[in-house]
Amino acid sequence: QLQLVESGGGLVQPGRSLRLSCAASGFPLRLYAVGWFRQVPGKEREGVSCISPRGVDTFYLNSVKGRFTISRDDAENTVYLQMSDLRREDTATYYCAARGAPNLPVCIFETPEGRYNYWGQGTQVTVSS
């Protein structure tokens, strides 16, 4: 089965950290750009971060710059999102998505639905004291 599975979410206090994982099965994630998106009820899904297939280029939502770091481990067919100094407004369901070649630009945040090949089912991150 071709799929992406997110994990690592949970309930944390403000200021603490979480690392989310996006693991691919059935296809080589190394050949895809991978984006992280988040969504809260009643709002549009927003792009949080993205990493290019080679891992050279990374992109971040302005509000998470300096706090979140995206990385990939090709041997594990996994992309990570390290989230530090979490804030209450980071609370959301986080999704990863894979976008394959030859799509350019490789990383996009606008209207991602239909523009990424695969989506995970999401993992919940709740930041609360």
mmCIF file of N, CA and C in Angstrom, residues 4-107:
data_model
loop_
_atom_site.group_PDB
_atom_site.id
_atom_site.type_symbol
_atom_site.label_atom_id
_atom_site.label_comp_id
_atom_site.label_asym_id
_atom_site.label_seq_id
_atom_site.Cartn_x
_atom_site.Cartn_y
_atom_site.Cartn_z
ATOM 1 N N LEU A 4 1.528 7.485 3.509
ATOM 2 C CA LEU A 4 2.325 8.255 4.439
ATOM 3 C C LEU A 4 1.655 8.166 5.801
ATOM 4 N N VAL A 5 2.451 7.988 6.826
ATOM 5 C CA VAL A 5 1.923 7.881 8.175
ATOM 6 C C VAL A 5 2.654 8.851 9.081
ATOM 7 N N GLU A 6 1.897 9.764 9.684
ATOM 8 C CA GLU A 6 2.464 10.705 10.644
ATOM 9 C C GLU A 6 2.407 10.113 12.044
ATOM 10 N N SER A 7 3.368 10.487 12.851
ATOM 11 C CA SER A 7 3.363 10.080 14.245
ATOM 12 C C SER A 7 4.121 11.119 15.060
ATOM 13 N N GLY A 8 3.999 11.031 16.363
ATOM 14 C CA GLY A 8 4.753 11.902 17.251
ATOM 15 C C GLY A 8 3.961 13.015 17.895
ATOM 16 N N GLY A 9 2.711 13.161 17.523
ATOM 17 C CA GLY A 9 1.899 14.196 18.126
ATOM 18 C C GLY A 9 1.528 13.861 19.558
ATOM 19 N N GLY A 10 0.945 14.831 20.228
ATOM 20 C CA GLY A 10 0.542 14.620 21.601
ATOM 21 C C GLY A 10 0.208 15.916 22.289
ATOM 22 N N LEU A 11 0.034 15.835 23.592
ATOM 23 C CA LEU A 11 -0.273 16.988 24.424
ATOM 24 C C LEU A 11 1.003 17.453 25.122
ATOM 25 N N VAL A 12 1.354 18.720 24.924
ATOM 26 C CA VAL A 12 2.550 19.270 25.540
ATOM 27 C C VAL A 12 2.260 20.652 26.106
ATOM 28 N N GLN A 13 3.061 21.055 27.070
ATOM 29 C CA GLN A 13 2.933 22.384 27.642
ATOM 30 C C GLN A 13 3.636 23.416 26.768
ATOM 31 N N PRO A 14 3.186 24.654 26.794
ATOM 32 C CA PRO A 14 3.870 25.699 26.033
ATOM 33 C C PRO A 14 5.352 25.755 26.378
ATOM 34 N N GLY A 15 6.165 25.973 25.349
ATOM 35 C CA GLY A 15 7.597 26.055 25.530
ATOM 36 C C GLY A 15 8.331 24.738 25.358
ATOM 37 N N ARG A 16 7.605 23.647 25.341
ATOM 38 C CA ARG A 16 8.232 22.347 25.170
ATOM 39 C C ARG A 16 8.306 21.942 23.708
ATOM 40 N N SER A 17 8.849 20.773 23.466
ATOM 41 C CA SER A 17 9.150 20.334 22.107
ATOM 42 C C SER A 17 8.495 19.010 21.760
ATOM 43 N N LEU A 18 8.303 18.811 20.477
ATOM 44 C CA LEU A 18 7.843 17.552 19.917
ATOM 45 C C LEU A 18 8.553 17.329 18.593
ATOM 46 N N ARG A 19 8.752 16.089 18.246
ATOM 47 C CA ARG A 19 9.252 15.749 16.925
ATOM 48 C C ARG A 19 8.237 14.882 16.210
ATOM 49 N N LEU A 20 7.760 15.373 15.085
ATOM 50 C CA LEU A 20 6.828 14.627 14.266
ATOM 51 C C LEU A 20 7.585 13.837 13.207
ATOM 52 N N SER A 21 7.062 12.671 12.892
ATOM 53 C CA SER A 21 7.651 11.825 11.863
ATOM 54 C C SER A 21 6.652 11.597 10.743
ATOM 55 N N CYS A 22 7.163 11.523 9.536
ATOM 56 C CA CYS A 22 6.361 11.218 8.356
ATOM 57 C C CYS A 22 7.048 10.072 7.644
ATOM 58 N N ALA A 23 6.495 8.889 7.774
ATOM 59 C CA ALA A 23 7.106 7.687 7.218
ATOM 60 C C ALA A 23 6.351 7.220 5.988
ATOM 61 N N ALA A 24 7.081 6.963 4.916
ATOM 62 C CA ALA A 24 6.479 6.514 3.669
ATOM 63 C C ALA A 24 6.588 5.004 3.530
ATOM 64 N N SER A 25 5.550 4.419 2.965
ATOM 65 C CA SER A 25 5.545 2.993 2.657
ATOM 66 C C SER A 25 5.158 2.807 1.204
ATOM 67 N N GLY A 26 5.910 1.969 0.496
ATOM 68 C CA GLY A 26 5.556 1.619 -0.861
ATOM 69 C C GLY A 26 6.110 2.523 -1.944
ATOM 70 N N PHE A 27 6.802 3.578 -1.565
ATOM 71 C CA PHE A 27 7.426 4.442 -2.566
ATOM 72 C C PHE A 27 8.622 5.151 -1.934
ATOM 73 N N PRO A 28 9.589 5.556 -2.757
ATOM 74 C CA PRO A 28 10.818 6.168 -2.228
ATOM 75 C C PRO A 28 10.619 7.656 -1.928
ATOM 76 N N LEU A 29 10.493 7.953 -0.675
ATOM 77 C CA LEU A 29 10.243 9.332 -0.280
ATOM 78 C C LEU A 29 11.373 10.266 -0.676
ATOM 79 N N ARG A 30 12.571 9.727 -0.848
ATOM 80 C CA ARG A 30 13.724 10.543 -1.219
ATOM 81 C C ARG A 30 13.555 11.251 -2.549
ATOM 82 N N LEU A 31 12.655 10.751 -3.393
ATOM 83 C CA LEU A 31 12.415 11.346 -4.698
ATOM 84 C C LEU A 31 11.330 12.415 -4.676
ATOM 85 N N TYR A 32 10.811 12.704 -3.517
ATOM 86 C CA TYR A 32 9.706 13.633 -3.381
ATOM 87 C C TYR A 32 10.049 14.793 -2.466
ATOM 88 N N ALA A 33 9.525 15.954 -2.814
ATOM 89 C CA ALA A 33 9.486 17.029 -1.842
ATOM 90 C C ALA A 33 8.442 16.657 -0.797
ATOM 91 N N VAL A 34 8.696 17.022 0.436
ATOM 92 C CA VAL A 34 7.756 16.700 1.508
ATOM 93 C C VAL A 34 7.385 17.965 2.260
ATOM 94 N N GLY A 35 6.102 18.178 2.375
ATOM 95 C CA GLY A 35 5.608 19.331 3.100
ATOM 96 C C GLY A 35 4.863 18.922 4.354
ATOM 97 N N TRP A 36 4.923 19.792 5.338
ATOM 98 C CA TRP A 36 4.108 19.653 6.540
ATOM 99 C C TRP A 36 3.052 20.756 6.524
ATOM 100 N N PHE A 37 1.829 20.362 6.797
ATOM 101 C CA PHE A 37 0.707 21.276 6.832
ATOM 102 C C PHE A 37 -0.047 21.084 8.140
ATOM 103 N N ARG A 38 -0.800 22.083 8.520
ATOM 104 C CA ARG A 38 -1.604 21.945 9.730
ATOM 105 C C ARG A 38 -2.974 22.563 9.515
ATOM 106 N N GLN A 39 -3.928 22.069 10.284
ATOM 107 C CA GLN A 39 -5.292 22.520 10.127
ATOM 108 C C GLN A 39 -6.022 22.479 11.458
ATOM 109 N N VAL A 40 -6.805 23.513 11.704
ATOM 110 C CA VAL A 40 -7.687 23.548 12.859
ATOM 111 C C VAL A 40 -9.118 23.587 12.345
ATOM 112 N N PRO A 41 -10.081 23.137 13.138
ATOM 113 C CA PRO A 41 -11.465 23.117 12.674
ATOM 114 C C PRO A 41 -11.942 24.478 12.203
ATOM 115 N N GLY A 42 -12.578 24.489 11.038
ATOM 116 C CA GLY A 42 -13.141 25.715 10.507
ATOM 117 C C GLY A 42 -12.172 26.598 9.751
ATOM 118 N N LYS A 43 -10.914 26.188 9.661
ATOM 119 C CA LYS A 43 -9.932 26.993 8.948
ATOM 120 C C LYS A 43 -9.283 26.198 7.825
ATOM 121 N N GLU A 44 -8.698 26.923 6.900
ATOM 122 C CA GLU A 44 -8.007 26.299 5.785
ATOM 123 C C GLU A 44 -6.695 25.676 6.249
ATOM 124 N N ARG A 45 -6.319 24.630 5.562
ATOM 125 C CA ARG A 45 -5.035 24.009 5.827
ATOM 126 C C ARG A 45 -3.916 24.970 5.430
ATOM 127 N N GLU A 46 -2.914 25.107 6.282
ATOM 128 C CA GLU A 46 -1.826 26.013 5.981
ATOM 129 C C GLU A 46 -0.490 25.278 5.958
ATOM 130 N N GLY A 47 0.384 25.725 5.078
ATOM 131 C CA GLY A 47 1.702 25.134 4.978
ATOM 132 C C GLY A 47 2.578 25.567 6.135
ATOM 133 N N VAL A 48 3.290 24.629 6.719
ATOM 134 C CA VAL A 48 4.165 24.880 7.844
ATOM 135 C C VAL A 48 5.630 24.821 7.435
ATOM 136 N N SER A 49 5.982 23.801 6.679
ATOM 137 C CA SER A 49 7.361 23.621 6.263
ATOM 138 C C SER A 49 7.413 22.696 5.060
ATOM 139 N N CYS A 50 8.518 22.735 4.344
ATOM 140 C CA CYS A 50 8.709 21.860 3.195
ATOM 141 C C CYS A 50 10.189 21.656 2.966
ATOM 142 N N ILE A 51 10.538 20.476 2.490
ATOM 143 C CA ILE A 51 11.925 20.152 2.188
ATOM 144 C C ILE A 51 12.008 19.550 0.797
ATOM 145 N N SER A 52 13.026 19.935 0.045
ATOM 146 C CA SER A 52 13.198 19.461 -1.320
ATOM 147 C C SER A 52 13.673 18.012 -1.330
ATOM 148 N N PRO A 53 13.571 17.339 -2.478
ATOM 149 C CA PRO A 53 14.000 15.927 -2.545
ATOM 150 C C PRO A 53 15.426 15.701 -2.082
ATOM 151 N N ARG A 54 16.334 16.599 -2.425
ATOM 152 C CA ARG A 54 17.724 16.452 -2.006
ATOM 153 C C ARG A 54 17.968 16.977 -0.595
ATOM 154 N N GLY A 55 17.009 17.659 -0.051
ATOM 155 C CA GLY A 55 17.161 18.212 1.279
ATOM 156 C C GLY A 55 17.951 19.510 1.330
ATOM 157 N N VAL A 56 18.299 20.050 0.169
ATOM 158 C CA VAL A 56 19.088 21.271 0.119
ATOM 159 C C VAL A 56 18.247 22.490 0.472
ATOM 160 N N ASP A 57 17.030 22.515 -0.022
ATOM 161 C CA ASP A 57 16.147 23.654 0.187
ATOM 162 C C ASP A 57 15.079 23.340 1.219
ATOM 163 N N THR A 58 14.885 24.273 2.121
ATOM 164 C CA THR A 58 13.824 24.155 3.108
ATOM 165 C C THR A 58 13.048 25.451 3.186
ATOM 166 N N PHE A 59 11.791 25.345 3.564
ATOM 167 C CA PHE A 59 10.911 26.499 3.635
ATOM 168 C C PHE A 59 10.072 26.404 4.897
ATOM 169 N N TYR A 60 9.738 27.572 5.456
ATOM 170 C CA TYR A 60 8.998 27.606 6.692
ATOM 171 C C TYR A 60 7.964 28.721 6.690
ATOM 172 N N LEU A 61 6.855 28.429 7.316
ATOM 173 C CA LEU A 61 5.883 29.459 7.623
ATOM 174 C C LEU A 61 6.560 30.479 8.539
ATOM 175 N N ASN A 62 6.307 31.745 8.307
ATOM 176 C CA ASN A 62 6.987 32.788 9.073
ATOM 177 C C ASN A 62 6.858 32.608 10.587
ATOM 178 N N SER A 63 5.703 32.209 11.041
ATOM 179 C CA SER A 63 5.467 32.113 12.472
ATOM 180 C C SER A 63 6.206 30.954 13.142
ATOM 181 N N VAL A 64 6.787 30.051 12.353
ATOM 182 C CA VAL A 64 7.515 28.934 12.946
ATOM 183 C C VAL A 64 9.012 29.011 12.692
ATOM 184 N N LYS A 65 9.463 29.990 11.940
ATOM 185 C CA LYS A 65 10.886 30.139 11.662
ATOM 186 C C LYS A 65 11.666 30.324 12.959
ATOM 187 N N GLY A 66 12.750 29.586 13.067
ATOM 188 C CA GLY A 66 13.558 29.633 14.273
ATOM 189 C C GLY A 66 13.092 28.696 15.357
ATOM 190 N N ARG A 67 11.911 28.139 15.204
ATOM 191 C CA ARG A 67 11.374 27.201 16.188
ATOM 192 C C ARG A 67 11.245 25.787 15.636
ATOM 193 N N PHE A 68 10.889 25.669 14.370
ATOM 194 C CA PHE A 68 10.696 24.363 13.748
ATOM 195 C C PHE A 68 11.837 24.079 12.784
ATOM 196 N N THR A 69 12.213 22.814 12.674
ATOM 197 C CA THR A 69 13.235 22.386 11.739
ATOM 198 C C THR A 69 12.773 21.126 11.024
ATOM 199 N N ILE A 70 12.807 21.166 9.700
ATOM 200 C CA ILE A 70 12.446 20.000 8.911
ATOM 201 C C ILE A 70 13.723 19.295 8.450
ATOM 202 N N SER A 71 13.688 17.987 8.420
ATOM 203 C CA SER A 71 14.841 17.214 7.991
ATOM 204 C C SER A 71 14.366 15.889 7.411
ATOM 205 N N ARG A 72 15.273 15.184 6.755
ATOM 206 C CA ARG A 72 14.889 13.888 6.210
ATOM 207 C C ARG A 72 15.982 12.861 6.425
ATOM 208 N N ASP A 73 15.562 11.627 6.599
ATOM 209 C CA ASP A 73 16.451 10.485 6.739
ATOM 210 C C ASP A 73 16.054 9.512 5.642
ATOM 211 N N ASP A 74 16.773 9.554 4.533
ATOM 212 C CA ASP A 74 16.405 8.740 3.379
ATOM 213 C C ASP A 74 16.509 7.248 3.657
ATOM 214 N N ALA A 75 17.458 6.857 4.498
ATOM 215 C CA ALA A 75 17.611 5.445 4.837
ATOM 216 C C ALA A 75 16.377 4.911 5.548
ATOM 217 N N GLU A 76 15.702 5.778 6.287
ATOM 218 C CA GLU A 76 14.493 5.388 6.998
ATOM 219 C C GLU A 76 13.227 5.743 6.231
ATOM 220 N N ASN A 77 13.399 6.360 5.055
ATOM 221 C CA ASN A 77 12.251 6.753 4.237
ATOM 222 C C ASN A 77 11.300 7.639 5.039
ATOM 223 N N THR A 78 11.893 8.558 5.790
ATOM 224 C CA THR A 78 11.141 9.351 6.742
ATOM 225 C C THR A 78 11.580 10.811 6.719
ATOM 226 N N VAL A 79 10.626 11.693 6.899
ATOM 227 C CA VAL A 79 10.883 13.115 7.076
ATOM 228 C C VAL A 79 10.406 13.509 8.465
ATOM 229 N N TYR A 80 11.151 14.397 9.104
ATOM 230 C CA TYR A 80 10.838 14.812 10.456
ATOM 231 C C TYR A 80 10.536 16.297 10.521
ATOM 232 N N LEU A 81 9.762 16.661 11.514
ATOM 233 C CA LEU A 81 9.549 18.055 11.842
ATOM 234 C C LEU A 81 9.810 18.215 13.330
ATOM 235 N N GLN A 82 10.945 18.809 13.649
ATOM 236 C CA GLN A 82 11.289 19.088 15.035
ATOM 237 C C GLN A 82 10.661 20.415 15.422
ATOM 238 N N MET A 83 9.815 20.389 16.417
ATOM 239 C CA MET A 83 9.096 21.578 16.845
ATOM 240 C C MET A 83 9.544 21.947 18.250
ATOM 241 N N SER A 84 10.089 23.145 18.387
ATOM 242 C CA SER A 84 10.573 23.632 19.671
ATOM 243 C C SER A 84 9.804 24.882 20.077
ATOM 244 N N ASP A 85 9.875 25.195 21.363
ATOM 245 C CA ASP A 85 9.207 26.387 21.893
ATOM 246 C C ASP A 85 7.765 26.461 21.400
ATOM 247 N N LEU A 86 7.054 25.389 21.599
ATOM 248 C CA LEU A 86 5.690 25.313 21.095
ATOM 249 C C LEU A 86 4.779 26.318 21.783
ATOM 250 N N ARG A 87 3.873 26.857 21.017
ATOM 251 C CA ARG A 87 2.911 27.837 21.481
ATOM 252 C C ARG A 87 1.501 27.296 21.350
ATOM 253 N N ARG A 88 0.585 27.873 22.105
ATOM 254 C CA ARG A 88 -0.796 27.423 22.045
ATOM 255 C C ARG A 88 -1.353 27.504 20.627
ATOM 256 N N GLU A 89 -0.934 28.502 19.889
ATOM 257 C CA GLU A 89 -1.428 28.669 18.530
ATOM 258 C C GLU A 89 -0.874 27.638 17.554
ATOM 259 N N ASP A 90 0.070 26.813 18.010
ATOM 260 C CA ASP A 90 0.553 25.713 17.186
ATOM 261 C C ASP A 90 -0.376 24.508 17.241
ATOM 262 N N THR A 91 -1.349 24.548 18.115
ATOM 263 C CA THR A 91 -2.296 23.446 18.238
ATOM 264 C C THR A 91 -3.038 23.234 16.924
ATOM 265 N N ALA A 92 -2.980 22.021 16.412
ATOM 266 C CA ALA A 92 -3.609 21.693 15.137
ATOM 267 C C ALA A 92 -3.393 20.221 14.840
ATOM 268 N N THR A 93 -4.066 19.760 13.810
ATOM 269 C CA THR A 93 -3.745 18.464 13.247
ATOM 270 C C THR A 93 -2.681 18.683 12.181
ATOM 271 N N TYR A 94 -1.588 17.960 12.291
ATOM 272 C CA TYR A 94 -0.471 18.126 11.373
ATOM 273 C C TYR A 94 -0.449 16.994 10.358
ATOM 274 N N TYR A 95 -0.316 17.363 9.106
ATOM 275 C CA TYR A 95 -0.281 16.416 8.002
ATOM 276 C C TYR A 95 1.021 16.548 7.233
ATOM 277 N N CYS A 96 1.533 15.440 6.745
ATOM 278 C CA CYS A 96 2.632 15.504 5.802
ATOM 279 C C CYS A 96 2.118 15.104 4.430
ATOM 280 N N ALA A 97 2.800 15.590 3.404
ATOM 281 C CA ALA A 97 2.413 15.319 2.033
ATOM 282 C C ALA A 97 3.647 15.239 1.160
ATOM 283 N N ALA A 98 3.590 14.397 0.147
ATOM 284 C CA ALA A 98 4.717 14.187 -0.756
ATOM 285 C C ALA A 98 4.363 14.659 -2.158
ATOM 286 N N ARG A 99 5.292 15.395 -2.753
ATOM 287 C CA ARG A 99 5.092 15.965 -4.080
ATOM 288 C C ARG A 99 6.229 15.509 -4.981
ATOM 289 N N GLY A 100 5.902 14.758 -6.028
ATOM 290 C CA GLY A 100 6.922 14.150 -6.862
ATOM 291 C C GLY A 100 7.334 14.957 -8.071
ATOM 292 N N ALA A 101 8.499 14.605 -8.604
ATOM 293 C CA ALA A 101 8.984 15.166 -9.857
ATOM 294 C C ALA A 101 8.025 14.778 -10.985
ATOM 295 N N PRO A 102 7.933 15.592 -12.027
ATOM 296 C CA PRO A 102 8.727 16.786 -12.344
ATOM 297 C C PRO A 102 8.064 18.092 -11.926
ATOM 298 N N ASN A 103 7.221 18.055 -10.929
ATOM 299 C CA ASN A 103 6.505 19.248 -10.513
ATOM 300 C C ASN A 103 7.462 20.339 -10.022
ATOM 301 N N LEU A 104 7.294 21.521 -10.532
ATOM 302 C CA LEU A 104 8.094 22.668 -10.128
ATOM 303 C C LEU A 104 7.199 23.870 -9.877
ATOM 304 N N PRO A 105 7.510 24.687 -8.894
ATOM 305 C CA PRO A 105 8.558 24.483 -7.889
ATOM 306 C C PRO A 105 8.258 23.275 -7.014
ATOM 307 N N VAL A 106 9.284 22.711 -6.442
ATOM 308 C CA VAL A 106 9.113 21.465 -5.707
ATOM 309 C C VAL A 106 8.288 21.646 -4.450
ATOM 310 N N CYS A 107 8.451 22.763 -3.784
ATOM 311 C CA CYS A 107 7.716 23.030 -2.558
ATOM 312 C C CYS A 107 6.697 24.132 -2.790
#
